Every structure is written in C-alpha cells, then in structure tokens.
Short mmCIF file of C-alpha atoms in Angstrom, two decimals:
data_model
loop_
_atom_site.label_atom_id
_atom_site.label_comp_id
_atom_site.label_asym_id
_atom_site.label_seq_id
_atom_site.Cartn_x
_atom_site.Cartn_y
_atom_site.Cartn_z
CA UNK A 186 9.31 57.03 -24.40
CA UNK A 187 6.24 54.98 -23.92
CA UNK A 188 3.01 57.26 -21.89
CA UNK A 189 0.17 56.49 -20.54
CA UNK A 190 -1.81 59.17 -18.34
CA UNK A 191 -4.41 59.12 -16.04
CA UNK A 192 -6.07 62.37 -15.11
CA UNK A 193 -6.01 62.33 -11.88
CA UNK A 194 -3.99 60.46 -8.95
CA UNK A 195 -6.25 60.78 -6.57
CA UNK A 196 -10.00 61.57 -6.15
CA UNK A 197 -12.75 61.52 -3.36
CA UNK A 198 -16.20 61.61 -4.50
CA UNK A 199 -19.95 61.00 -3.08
CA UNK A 200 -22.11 57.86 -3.01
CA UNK A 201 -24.10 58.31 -5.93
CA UNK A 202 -22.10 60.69 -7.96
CA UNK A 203 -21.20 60.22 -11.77
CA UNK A 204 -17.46 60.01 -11.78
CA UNK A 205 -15.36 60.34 -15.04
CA UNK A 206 -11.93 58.91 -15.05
CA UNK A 207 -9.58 59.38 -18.11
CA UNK A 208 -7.00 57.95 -19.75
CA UNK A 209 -5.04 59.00 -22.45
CA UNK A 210 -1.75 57.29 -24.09
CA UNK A 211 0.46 58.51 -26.95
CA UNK A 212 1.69 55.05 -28.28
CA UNK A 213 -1.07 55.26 -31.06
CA UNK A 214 -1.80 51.33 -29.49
CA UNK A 215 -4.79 49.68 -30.42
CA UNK A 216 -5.99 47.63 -27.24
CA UNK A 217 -6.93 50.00 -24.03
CA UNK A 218 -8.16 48.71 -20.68
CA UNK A 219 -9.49 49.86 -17.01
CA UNK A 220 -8.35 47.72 -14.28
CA UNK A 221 -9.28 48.15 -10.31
CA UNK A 222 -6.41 46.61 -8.35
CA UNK A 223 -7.40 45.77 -4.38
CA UNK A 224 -5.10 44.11 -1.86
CA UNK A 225 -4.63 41.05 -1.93
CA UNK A 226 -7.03 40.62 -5.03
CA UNK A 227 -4.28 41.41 -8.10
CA UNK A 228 -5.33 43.23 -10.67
CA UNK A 229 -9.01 42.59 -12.37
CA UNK A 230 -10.28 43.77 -15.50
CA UNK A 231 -13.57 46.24 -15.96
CA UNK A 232 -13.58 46.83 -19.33
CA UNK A 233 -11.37 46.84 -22.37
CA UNK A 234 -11.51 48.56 -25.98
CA UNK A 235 -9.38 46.89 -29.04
CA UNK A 236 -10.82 50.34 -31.45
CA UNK A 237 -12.70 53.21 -31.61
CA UNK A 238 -15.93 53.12 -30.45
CA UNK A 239 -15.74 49.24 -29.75
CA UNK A 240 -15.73 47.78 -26.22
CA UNK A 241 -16.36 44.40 -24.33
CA UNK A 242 -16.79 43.36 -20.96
CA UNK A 243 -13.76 41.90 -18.30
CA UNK A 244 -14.40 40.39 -15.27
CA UNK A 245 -16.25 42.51 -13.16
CA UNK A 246 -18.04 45.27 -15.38
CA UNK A 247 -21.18 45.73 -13.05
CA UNK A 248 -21.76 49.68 -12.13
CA UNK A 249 -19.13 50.48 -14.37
CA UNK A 250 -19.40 51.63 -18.37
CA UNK A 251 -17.00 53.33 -20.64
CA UNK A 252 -16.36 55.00 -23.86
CA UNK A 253 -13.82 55.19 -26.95
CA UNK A 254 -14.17 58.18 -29.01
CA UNK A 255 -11.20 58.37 -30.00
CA UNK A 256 -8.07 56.24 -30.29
CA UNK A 257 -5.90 57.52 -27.97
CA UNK A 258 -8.26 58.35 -24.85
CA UNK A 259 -10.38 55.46 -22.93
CA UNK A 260 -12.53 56.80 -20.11
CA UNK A 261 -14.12 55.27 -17.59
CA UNK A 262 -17.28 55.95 -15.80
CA UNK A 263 -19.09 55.33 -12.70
CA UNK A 264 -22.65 55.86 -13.09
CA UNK A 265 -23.89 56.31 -9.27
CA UNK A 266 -20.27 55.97 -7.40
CA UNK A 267 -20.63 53.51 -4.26
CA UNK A 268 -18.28 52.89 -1.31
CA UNK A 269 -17.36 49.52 -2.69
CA UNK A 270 -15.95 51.02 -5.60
CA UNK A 271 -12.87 52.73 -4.07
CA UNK A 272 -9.78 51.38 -4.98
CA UNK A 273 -6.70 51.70 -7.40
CA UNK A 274 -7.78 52.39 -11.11
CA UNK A 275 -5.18 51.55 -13.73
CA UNK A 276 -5.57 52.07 -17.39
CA UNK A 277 -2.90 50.27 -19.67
CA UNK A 278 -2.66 49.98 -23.55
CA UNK A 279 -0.71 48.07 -25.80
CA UNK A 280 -0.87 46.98 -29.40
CA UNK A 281 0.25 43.18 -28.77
CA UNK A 282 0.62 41.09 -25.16
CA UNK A 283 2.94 43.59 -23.64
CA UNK A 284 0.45 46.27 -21.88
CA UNK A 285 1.96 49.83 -20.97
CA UNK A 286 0.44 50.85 -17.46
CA UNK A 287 -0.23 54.18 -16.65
CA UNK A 288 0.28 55.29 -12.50
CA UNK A 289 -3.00 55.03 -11.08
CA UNK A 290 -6.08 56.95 -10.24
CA UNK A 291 -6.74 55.99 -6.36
CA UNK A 292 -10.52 56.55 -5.54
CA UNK A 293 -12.20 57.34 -2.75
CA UNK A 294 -15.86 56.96 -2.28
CA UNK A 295 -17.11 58.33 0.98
CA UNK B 244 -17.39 48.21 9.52
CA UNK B 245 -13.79 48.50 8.20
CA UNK B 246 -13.01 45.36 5.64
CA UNK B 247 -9.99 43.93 5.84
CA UNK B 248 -8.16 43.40 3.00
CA UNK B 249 -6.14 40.28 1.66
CA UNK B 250 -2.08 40.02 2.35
CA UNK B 251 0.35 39.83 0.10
CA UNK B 252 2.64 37.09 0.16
CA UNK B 253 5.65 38.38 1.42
CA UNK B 254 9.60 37.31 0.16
CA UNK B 255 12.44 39.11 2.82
CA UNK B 256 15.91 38.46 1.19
CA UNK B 257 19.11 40.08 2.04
CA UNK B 258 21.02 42.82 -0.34
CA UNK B 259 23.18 41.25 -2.63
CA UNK B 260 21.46 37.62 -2.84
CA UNK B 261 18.87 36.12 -5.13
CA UNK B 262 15.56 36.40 -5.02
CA UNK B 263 13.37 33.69 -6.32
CA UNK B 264 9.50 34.89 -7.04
CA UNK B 265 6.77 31.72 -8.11
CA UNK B 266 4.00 31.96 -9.53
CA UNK B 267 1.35 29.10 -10.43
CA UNK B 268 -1.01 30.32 -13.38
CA UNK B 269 -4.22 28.73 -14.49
CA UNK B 270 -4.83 27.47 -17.84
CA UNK B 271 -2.70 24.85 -20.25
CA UNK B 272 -3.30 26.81 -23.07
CA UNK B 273 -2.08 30.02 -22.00
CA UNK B 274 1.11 30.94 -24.88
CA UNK B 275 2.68 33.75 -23.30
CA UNK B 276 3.61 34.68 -19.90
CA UNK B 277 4.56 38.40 -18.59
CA UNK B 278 6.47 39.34 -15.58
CA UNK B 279 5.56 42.73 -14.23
CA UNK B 280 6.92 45.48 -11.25
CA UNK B 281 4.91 47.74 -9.57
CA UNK B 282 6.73 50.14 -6.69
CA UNK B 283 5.13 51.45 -4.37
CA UNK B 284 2.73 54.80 -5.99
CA UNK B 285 3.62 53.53 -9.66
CA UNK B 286 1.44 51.54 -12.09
CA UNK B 287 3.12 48.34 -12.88
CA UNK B 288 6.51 47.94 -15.22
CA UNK B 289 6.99 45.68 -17.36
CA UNK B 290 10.09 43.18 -16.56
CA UNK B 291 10.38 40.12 -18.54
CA UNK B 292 8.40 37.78 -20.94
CA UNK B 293 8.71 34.61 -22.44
CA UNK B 294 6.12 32.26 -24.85
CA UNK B 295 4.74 28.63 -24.07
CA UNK B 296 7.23 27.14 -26.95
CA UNK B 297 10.39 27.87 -24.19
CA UNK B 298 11.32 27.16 -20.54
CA UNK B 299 14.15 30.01 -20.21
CA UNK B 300 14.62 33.26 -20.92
CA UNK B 301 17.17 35.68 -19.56
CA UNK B 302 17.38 39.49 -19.06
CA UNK B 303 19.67 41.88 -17.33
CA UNK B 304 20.07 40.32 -13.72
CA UNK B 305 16.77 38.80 -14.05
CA UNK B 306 15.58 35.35 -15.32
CA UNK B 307 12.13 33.44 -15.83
CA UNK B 308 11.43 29.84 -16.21
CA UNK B 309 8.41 28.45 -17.56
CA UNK B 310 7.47 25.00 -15.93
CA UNK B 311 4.03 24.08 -18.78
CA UNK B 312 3.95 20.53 -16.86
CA UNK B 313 3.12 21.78 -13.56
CA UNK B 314 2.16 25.22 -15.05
CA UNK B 315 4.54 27.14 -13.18
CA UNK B 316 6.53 30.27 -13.61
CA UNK B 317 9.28 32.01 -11.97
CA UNK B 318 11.17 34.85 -11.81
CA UNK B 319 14.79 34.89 -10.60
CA UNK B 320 16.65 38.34 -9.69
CA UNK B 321 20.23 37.63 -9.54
CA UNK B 322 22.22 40.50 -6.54
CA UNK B 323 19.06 41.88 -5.45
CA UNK B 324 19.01 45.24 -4.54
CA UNK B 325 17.48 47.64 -2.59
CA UNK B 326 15.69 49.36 -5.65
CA UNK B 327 14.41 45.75 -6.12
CA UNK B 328 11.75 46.37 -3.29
CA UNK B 329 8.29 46.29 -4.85
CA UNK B 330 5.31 43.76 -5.61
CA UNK B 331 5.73 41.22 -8.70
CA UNK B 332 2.73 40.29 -10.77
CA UNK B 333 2.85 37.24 -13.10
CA UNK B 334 0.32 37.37 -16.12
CA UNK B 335 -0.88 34.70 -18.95
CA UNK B 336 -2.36 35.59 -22.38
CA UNK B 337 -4.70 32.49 -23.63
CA UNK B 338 -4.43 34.01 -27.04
CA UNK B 339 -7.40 34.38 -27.80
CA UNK B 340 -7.22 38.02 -27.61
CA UNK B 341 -5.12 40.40 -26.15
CA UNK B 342 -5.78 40.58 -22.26
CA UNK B 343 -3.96 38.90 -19.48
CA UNK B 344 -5.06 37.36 -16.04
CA UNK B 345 -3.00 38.34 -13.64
CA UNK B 346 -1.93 36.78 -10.60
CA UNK B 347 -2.37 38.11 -7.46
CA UNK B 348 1.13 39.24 -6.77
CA UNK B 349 4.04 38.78 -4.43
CA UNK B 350 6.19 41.63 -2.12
CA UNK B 351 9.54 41.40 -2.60
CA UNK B 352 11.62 43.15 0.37
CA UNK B 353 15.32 43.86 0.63
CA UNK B 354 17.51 43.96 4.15
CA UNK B 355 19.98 46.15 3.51
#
C-alpha cells in the first residue's frame, strides 16, 4: 500500500521561528510537492521537486524554501514563520499525473 | 482582526440518490483531468481520472464526464452514501510537466 507521511499533524510555532516540516513517502516516486490548502482557496502549490537535489517554484513560493536530499524525503521550511502562514500543509508524490497525498501537517503560527 | 475565510460550495443530497459534482477548469490544453476526496482530517484520495481524448469514464458507483467544448467536468456518484460525505477537488494536468491546478472544491453532504 501506497504512503506518504508527514511528521507531524499538528504544530504551533512563533512569529519568526524556523520551522521544518517533513515528508517522507515509500513509493520510490519521482515528483514530490508541498501544498498549503485554505478555505475556500483549494489547494495551491509552494514548491515541487521532480529529483534529488532539484526543485522549482509553484504558485506562491514567497517565505517558503525547501530541500531534496534524498529521494524519498521532501522538507519544507519556513525561514521566519508569520501568522499568515498557518494553514493545512500537504505533501503528495507521484511518478506520473496521479499524486499520492499524505494527511496533513495543520500549522499554527501565533 | 479575525479573517474570514472563503465557503465552500455546498451539495445536500439525500442517502441513496445521486449526487452530481461540476467543476469548470481553466485551460483548452489541459490532457488529463483527476477527481479527488478529501474527508474530513485526511489528505485527499484519489477517485477517478480520465484524459482529454474521452468524454466518459466509469468506476465503481462513480462516473466523470469530460465536456472539452465548454471545458467542463463532472463527477457523478450513483446511491450516495453516508461515507460519501467529504469535499471533492477537480484537477487538470497541462502536460507540460507533472503538477495539477486544482479547483477550489465542492462539500458534498448526505441526509440520512
């Protein structure tokens, strides 16, 4: 069965903290992506990763960055963590269209 | 102050009859189309797809049509069910790489 993990399912951090979220899936897939879903607002891309090391800007990368070490883990990162930032994070990979999502990170920024 | 957030657009159908979710999507030369689920706590699932070269596809008790004229899409449940309940989210790949733009999602609720 298809996984895709997300280290945490909930956080609450500080304005202006560094915040790390991970994700890790075991379907060896090629293509990884961060996501921040909002009400009303669907789900828009941050960042995605089609390899190792590689990485290119979605639709709203501003204050965010991220990293690909290694193929199966994608993290995300919040340089200085501000109060519009809390939402729903979802990660999702996939090799072709079809993306595998994993449950969510909800973030708080207070 | 406190924002207030957008609201989903909201389909109430009764246990047992069929639900019919739209969904208009953006660009002509999107070539594949993705139905996904998302209950409530969960990331989203995965229901149904179909490609730009057909207009019908069919699943277990659910079915999507693909209108490229007006660039529409739907997704039909057949005997909805309680287990049903949960926001839909259609998607479009333009193929030019692998990521989708996804709609903004509709909330399906079941009356017992």
């Amino acid at each position: 069965d298809v996984k895709v993990t997300q280290s945490s399912r909930y956080l609450v951090k500080r304005t202006g903290e560094k915040v790390f979220l991970e994700c890790v899936q075991d379907m060896d897939h090629e293509n990884m992506f961060w996501y921040r879903q909002d009400p009303g607002l669907g789900l828009r891309l941050i960042y995605f990763s089609y390899d190792v090391k590689m990485k290119e800007k979605g639709d709203i990368p501003e204050g965010y960055s991220v990293s690909r070490e290694k193929k199966e883990r994608f993290s995300l990162i919040l340089e200085s963590a501000s109060t519009n930032q809390t939402s729903m994070y979802l990660c999702a990979s996939s090799n072709f269209y079809e993306q595998y999502f994993g449950p969510g990170t909800r973030l708080t920024v207070t | 102050g406190e924002s207030v957030g957008l609201h989903l657009p909201t389909l109430s159908v009764q246990e047992g009859d069929n639900s019919i979710i739209n969904c208009a999507y953006s660009n002509s030369a999107s070539d594949y189309f993705i139905w996904y689920k998302q209950e409530s706590g969960k990331g989203p699932q995965f229901i149904i797809d179909i490609r730009s070269n057909m207009d019908k596809r069919q699943g277990q008790r659910v079915t999507v049509l693909l209108n490229k004229t007006v660039k529409h899409l739907s997704l039909q449940i057949a005997a909805t069910q309680p287990g049903d309940s949960a926001v839909y989210f259609c998607a479009e790949n333009m193929g030019s790489s692998y990521k989708l733009i996804f709609g903004s999602g509709t909330r399906l609720l079941v009356r017992p």
